[in-house]
C-alpha cells in the first residue's frame, strides 16, 4: 500500500502537469511561466529554428494568447498604449524580446478559425532578426489615381508620363474641356489618348458633332483610324463630315487587301463609279485598265515560257509575275520582252504609251534601260534617230545625251558606243568630264583640238599609253598647230 502511494506521489511530482493547489491559483509568475511554455511548445508546429527564445510581449502577456491579441488590436489605435510601451522599454527586462510596433490584424474570431498558427509562424521568424518594413506606395503616389485632378492637371500629368484615370470625367462638358486642354498642350500622344477615351465613352453622332468644330483633334482621330485600320468607323466619320471624295478614296484603299487578281479587278471596276474628282476618276480608270492588260499579258507570256516557243523567254527567264506591277515596271517589261511587236497588241510598248499617255521622256528613259540591258545597241541607236522633212537623219534625246551616256555606261556599253553619244553632249565642260571619266580618249583629243588648247593637249598626252594611236593623234594635232 505504501509502495502504491509512493508511486503516485512520484507521478504527480515528475509529470509535466502540476497538481492542483490553492497556493498557485493567484500566482501571476507561475501563470506567466505556463504561458511561455505553452507558446514554446508550438514551435515544433511552425518549424521555428530559434527554439531557445521566449516569445512574450512587453505587457507580460504570452504572445499569441487571446488577451494579448485583444490588447494588441486595441493598442494600435490608442496613443496611451504607445506611452506605456515606451516606459516599459526604458525599464528593459532581460527576459523579454523586443518586437517593433505594428498594427495587429488578428481578431478574437480569427484565433478560433485556425489562424493562430499563422500568426505565431510569422512572429517566430523574427526573433533577433530585424523586421522588414512593409512595402507600400508613398502617399503622394496615390494622388495619381485621385479623382480631384482638374482637366488641366490631368493633361499635365499625362504629358509627364504619370498614370491618370480618365473615368472620373463623366459629363460631356468635362470630357470636352479635357479634350480642349489636350489640344492646347500640343502633345499628340495625349490628344490621341483622350480621343480614344471619348471614342469609347461617347455616342458616335455626339463625338462627330463635337470634333467637327475641333479640326486639330479631328485630324488626329482620322490619322489614328487609318493607322489602326478601323475602316468602318472612319467611313462613318467621313460621311458625317460630307467628305465624299475621302470616303471614295478610303473605299478604294480596300483593294490593297484583296489578293485574288480577278476579285481585285472587279473591285476596281466598281470603284470607277465612286464620287471621285475628275482627276482621281481618271487614275482609277487607268488602274483598272492596267490590271486588265496585265492579266492578258501574264496569261500569254506564261504560256509562251512554259511551251518554250519564244527565244527571249528561253534566254532571259522571267523573274517575277507582271500582275499588280506599276505602269513603269509594266512598260519596262514590255520593252524587254515585246519591243518589236505591232502597236495593235496589248503587250506592245507603243500601245502602252498611247493607252496611258506616257510622256516621251519617260518612254525613252524606260526603253533605253531595257534595250541597253539586252545590249541591243541598234535599238538604242534607232531610239534617238529622227528624220526631218528633207530626209536628213539626226540624233535627238528628250532626256539629254549626258543621261544617255550614264545609262549606257551602267550597262557596260563598249567604248565605241559611249564615244558616239559623248560627242553629242552639247556642253563642252560636261562633255570633257564624261569623256575623261569614261576614258573616251578620242573625244577628249578632238574637243581640245577644236578649242585649240595646246597646253591641255600636251598635258593629256601624258595620260594615254605610250606608242598608242591616241598618242600619235595628239602629236599630229600639235605639229599642225605649229605649222599654222
Coordinates of N, CA, C and O in Angstrom, one line a residue, residues 204-287:
X204 N -21.4 58.0 -81.3 CA -20.7 58.4 -82.5 C -21.2 59.8 -83.0 O -20.4 60.7 -83.3
X205 N -22.5 60.0 -83.0 CA -23.0 61.2 -83.5 C -22.6 62.4 -82.7 O -22.4 63.5 -83.2
X206 N -22.5 62.2 -81.3 CA -22.1 63.3 -80.4 C -20.6 63.6 -80.6 O -20.2 64.7 -80.7
X207 N -19.8 62.5 -80.7 CA -18.4 62.7 -80.9 C -18.1 63.4 -82.3 O -17.3 64.3 -82.3
X208 N -18.8 63.0 -83.3 CA -18.6 63.6 -84.6 C -19.0 65.0 -84.6 O -18.3 65.9 -85.2
X209 N -20.1 65.4 -84.0 CA -20.5 66.8 -84.0 C -19.5 67.7 -83.2 O -19.3 68.8 -83.7
X210 N -19.0 67.2 -82.1 CA -18.0 68.0 -81.4 C -16.7 68.1 -82.1 O -16.0 69.1 -82.0
X211 N -16.3 67.0 -82.8 CA -15.0 67.1 -83.5 C -15.0 68.0 -84.7 O -14.0 68.4 -85.2
X212 N -16.2 68.2 -85.3 CA -16.4 69.0 -86.5 C -15.9 70.4 -86.3 O -15.4 71.0 -87.2
X213 N -16.0 70.9 -85.0 CA -15.5 72.2 -84.7 C -14.1 72.2 -84.1 O -13.7 73.3 -83.6
X214 N -13.5 71.1 -84.0 CA -12.2 71.0 -83.4 C -11.3 70.2 -84.4 O -11.1 69.0 -84.4
X215 N -10.8 71.0 -85.4 CA -10.1 70.4 -86.5 C -8.8 69.7 -86.2 O -8.5 68.7 -86.8
X216 N -8.1 70.2 -85.2 CA -6.8 69.5 -84.8 C -7.1 68.1 -84.3 O -6.5 67.1 -84.6
X217 N -8.1 68.1 -83.3 CA -8.4 66.8 -82.8 C -9.0 65.8 -83.9 O -8.8 64.6 -83.9
X218 N -9.8 66.4 -84.8 CA -10.4 65.6 -85.9 C -9.3 65.0 -86.8 O -9.4 63.8 -87.1
X219 N -8.3 65.8 -87.1 CA -7.2 65.3 -87.9 C -6.4 64.1 -87.2 O -6.1 63.1 -87.8
X220 N -6.3 64.3 -85.9 CA -5.6 63.2 -85.1 C -6.4 62.0 -85.1 O -5.9 60.8 -85.3
X221 N -7.7 62.1 -85.0 CA -8.6 60.9 -85.0 C -8.6 60.2 -86.3 O -8.5 59.0 -86.4
X222 N -8.7 61.0 -87.4 CA -8.7 60.4 -88.7 C -7.4 59.6 -89.0 O -7.4 58.5 -89.5
X223 N -6.3 60.2 -88.6 CA -5.0 59.6 -88.8 C -4.9 58.3 -87.9 O -4.4 57.2 -88.4
X224 N -5.4 58.4 -86.7 CA -5.4 57.2 -85.8 C -6.3 56.1 -86.4 O -5.8 54.9 -86.4
X225 N -7.4 56.4 -86.9 CA -8.3 55.4 -87.5 C -7.7 54.7 -88.7 O -7.8 53.5 -89.0
X226 N -7.0 55.5 -89.5 CA -6.3 55.0 -90.7 C -5.1 54.0 -90.3 O -5.0 53.0 -90.9
X227 N -4.4 54.5 -89.3 CA -3.3 53.6 -88.8 C -3.8 52.3 -88.2 O -3.1 51.3 -88.4
X228 N -4.9 52.4 -87.5 CA -5.4 51.2 -86.9 C -6.3 50.3 -87.8 O -6.7 49.2 -87.4
X229 N -6.6 50.8 -89.0 CA -7.4 50.1 -89.9 C -8.8 50.0 -89.5 O -9.5 49.0 -90.0
X230 N -9.3 50.9 -88.8 CA -10.8 50.9 -88.4 C -11.6 51.6 -89.5 O -12.0 52.7 -89.4
X231 N -11.7 50.8 -90.6 CA -12.3 51.4 -91.8 C -13.7 51.8 -91.7 O -14.2 52.8 -92.1
X232 N -14.6 51.0 -91.0 CA -16.0 51.3 -90.9 C -16.2 52.6 -90.1 O -17.0 53.4 -90.4
X233 N -15.5 52.7 -88.9 CA -15.6 53.9 -88.1 C -15.2 55.1 -88.9 O -15.8 56.2 -88.9
X234 N -14.1 55.0 -89.7 CA -13.6 56.1 -90.5 C -14.6 56.5 -91.5 O -14.8 57.7 -91.8
X235 N -15.2 55.5 -92.2 CA -16.1 55.9 -93.3 C -17.3 56.6 -92.7 O -17.9 57.5 -93.3
X236 N -17.8 56.1 -91.5 CA -18.9 56.8 -90.8 C -18.6 58.2 -90.5 O -19.4 59.2 -90.7
X237 N -17.4 58.5 -90.0 CA -16.9 59.8 -89.7 C -16.9 60.7 -91.0 O -17.3 61.8 -91.0
X238 N -16.3 60.2 -92.0 CA -16.2 61.0 -93.3 C -17.5 61.3 -93.9 O -17.8 62.3 -94.4
X239 N -18.4 60.3 -93.8 CA -19.8 60.5 -94.3 C -20.5 61.6 -93.5 O -21.2 62.5 -94.1
X240 N -20.3 61.6 -92.2 CA -20.9 62.6 -91.4 C -20.4 64.0 -91.7 O -21.1 65.0 -91.7
X241 N -19.1 64.1 -92.0 CA -18.5 65.3 -92.4 C -18.7 65.7 -93.9 O -18.3 66.8 -94.3
X242 N -19.4 64.9 -94.6 CA -19.8 65.1 -96.0 C -18.5 65.2 -96.9 O -18.4 66.0 -97.8
X243 N -17.5 64.4 -96.5 CA -16.3 64.4 -97.3 C -16.4 63.2 -98.3 O -15.8 62.1 -98.1
X244 N -17.1 63.4 -99.4 CA -17.4 62.3 -100.3 C -16.2 61.8 -101.0 O -16.0 60.5 -101.2
X245 N -15.2 62.7 -101.3 CA -14.0 62.2 -102.0 C -13.2 61.4 -101.1 O -12.6 60.3 -101.5
X246 N -13.0 61.8 -99.9 CA -12.3 61.0 -98.9 C -12.9 59.6 -98.6 O -12.2 58.6 -98.4
X247 N -14.2 59.6 -98.6 CA -14.9 58.3 -98.5 C -14.6 57.4 -99.6 O -14.3 56.2 -99.5
X248 N -14.6 58.0 -100.8 CA -14.3 57.2 -102.0 C -12.9 56.7 -102.0 O -12.6 55.5 -102.3
X249 N -11.9 57.5 -101.6 CA -10.5 57.1 -101.5 C -10.3 56.0 -100.5 O -9.5 55.1 -100.7
X250 N -11.0 56.2 -99.3 CA -10.9 55.1 -98.3 C -11.4 53.8 -98.8 O -10.9 52.8 -98.5
X251 N -12.5 53.8 -99.5 CA -13.1 52.6 -100.1 C -12.1 52.0 -101.1 O -11.9 50.8 -101.2
X252 N -11.5 52.9 -101.9 CA -10.5 52.5 -102.9 C -9.3 51.8 -102.3 O -8.8 50.8 -102.9
X253 N -8.9 52.2 -101.1 CA -7.8 51.6 -100.5 C -8.0 50.2 -100.1 O -7.1 49.4 -99.9
X254 N -9.2 49.8 -100.1 CA -9.5 48.4 -99.7 C -9.0 47.4 -100.7 O -8.9 46.2 -100.4
X255 N -8.7 47.8 -102.0 CA -8.2 46.9 -103.0 C -6.8 46.3 -102.6 O -6.5 45.2 -103.0
X256 N -6.1 47.0 -101.7 CA -4.8 46.5 -101.2 C -5.0 45.3 -100.4 O -4.0 44.5 -100.3
X257 N -6.1 45.0 -99.8 CA -6.4 43.8 -99.0 C -6.9 42.7 -99.8 O -7.1 41.6 -99.3
X258 N -7.1 42.8 -101.1 CA -7.7 41.8 -102.0 C -6.5 41.1 -102.7 O -5.8 41.7 -103.5
X259 N -6.3 39.9 -102.4 CA -5.1 39.1 -103.0 C -5.5 38.5 -104.4 O -4.7 38.5 -105.3
X260 N -6.7 38.0 -104.5 CA -7.1 37.4 -105.8 C -7.2 38.4 -106.9 O -7.9 39.5 -106.7
X261 N -6.5 38.2 -108.0 CA -6.4 39.2 -109.0 C -7.7 39.5 -109.7 O -8.1 40.6 -110.1
X262 N -8.5 38.5 -109.9 CA -9.8 38.6 -110.5 C -10.8 39.4 -109.7 O -11.5 40.3 -110.1
X263 N -10.8 39.1 -108.4 CA -11.6 39.9 -107.4 C -11.2 41.3 -107.3 O -12.0 42.2 -107.2
X264 N -9.9 41.5 -107.4 CA -9.4 42.9 -107.3 C -9.8 43.7 -108.6 O -10.1 44.8 -108.5
X265 N -9.7 43.0 -109.7 CA -10.2 43.7 -111.0 C -11.6 44.1 -110.9 O -12.0 45.2 -111.3
X266 N -12.5 43.2 -110.4 CA -13.9 43.5 -110.2 C -14.1 44.6 -109.2 O -15.0 45.5 -109.4
X267 N -13.3 44.6 -108.2 CA -13.5 45.7 -107.2 C -13.1 47.0 -107.7 O -13.8 48.0 -107.5
X268 N -12.0 47.1 -108.5 CA -11.6 48.3 -109.1 C -12.6 48.8 -110.2 O -12.9 50.0 -110.3
X269 N -13.3 47.9 -110.8 CA -14.3 48.2 -111.8 C -15.5 48.9 -111.0 O -16.1 49.9 -111.5
X270 N -15.8 48.4 -109.9 CA -16.9 49.1 -109.1 C -16.4 50.4 -108.5 O -17.3 51.3 -108.2
X271 N -15.1 50.6 -108.3 CA -14.7 51.9 -107.7 C -14.8 53.0 -108.7 O -14.7 54.2 -108.4
X272 N -14.9 52.7 -110.0 CA -14.9 53.8 -111.0 C -16.1 54.7 -110.8 O -16.1 55.9 -111.1
X273 N -17.2 54.1 -110.3 CA -18.4 54.9 -110.1 C -18.5 55.7 -108.8 O -19.5 56.4 -108.6
X274 N -17.5 55.6 -108.0 CA -17.5 56.3 -106.7 C -17.3 57.8 -107.0 O -16.7 58.2 -108.0
X275 N -17.7 58.6 -106.0 CA -17.6 60.1 -106.2 C -16.2 60.7 -106.1 O -15.9 61.5 -105.2
X276 N -15.4 60.3 -107.0 CA -14.0 60.9 -107.1 C -14.0 62.2 -107.8 O -15.0 62.5 -108.5
X277 N -12.9 62.9 -107.7 CA -12.7 64.1 -108.5 C -12.4 63.6 -109.9 O -12.2 62.4 -110.2
X278 N -12.5 64.6 -110.9 CA -12.2 64.2 -112.3 C -10.9 63.6 -112.5 O -10.7 62.5 -113.2
X279 N -9.9 64.1 -111.8 CA -8.5 63.6 -112.0 C -8.4 62.2 -111.3 O -7.8 61.3 -111.9
X280 N -8.9 62.1 -110.2 CA -8.9 60.8 -109.5 C -9.6 59.7 -110.2 O -9.2 58.5 -110.3
X281 N -10.8 60.1 -110.8 CA -11.5 59.1 -111.6 C -10.7 58.6 -112.8 O -10.8 57.4 -113.1
X282 N -9.9 59.5 -113.4 CA -9.1 59.1 -114.5 C -8.0 58.1 -114.0 O -7.7 57.1 -114.7
X283 N -7.4 58.3 -112.8 CA -6.4 57.4 -112.3 C -7.1 56.0 -112.0 O -6.4 55.0 -112.2
X284 N -8.3 56.0 -111.4 CA -8.9 54.7 -111.1 C -9.2 54.0 -112.4 O -9.0 52.7 -112.5
X285 N -9.6 54.7 -113.4 CA -9.9 54.0 -114.7 C -8.6 53.4 -115.3 O -8.6 52.3 -115.8
X286 N -7.5 54.2 -115.2 CA -6.2 53.7 -115.7 C -5.7 52.5 -114.9 O -5.2 51.5 -115.4
X287 N -6.0 52.5 -113.6 CA -5.6 51.4 -112.7 C -6.3 50.1 -113.2 O -5.7 49.0 -113.3

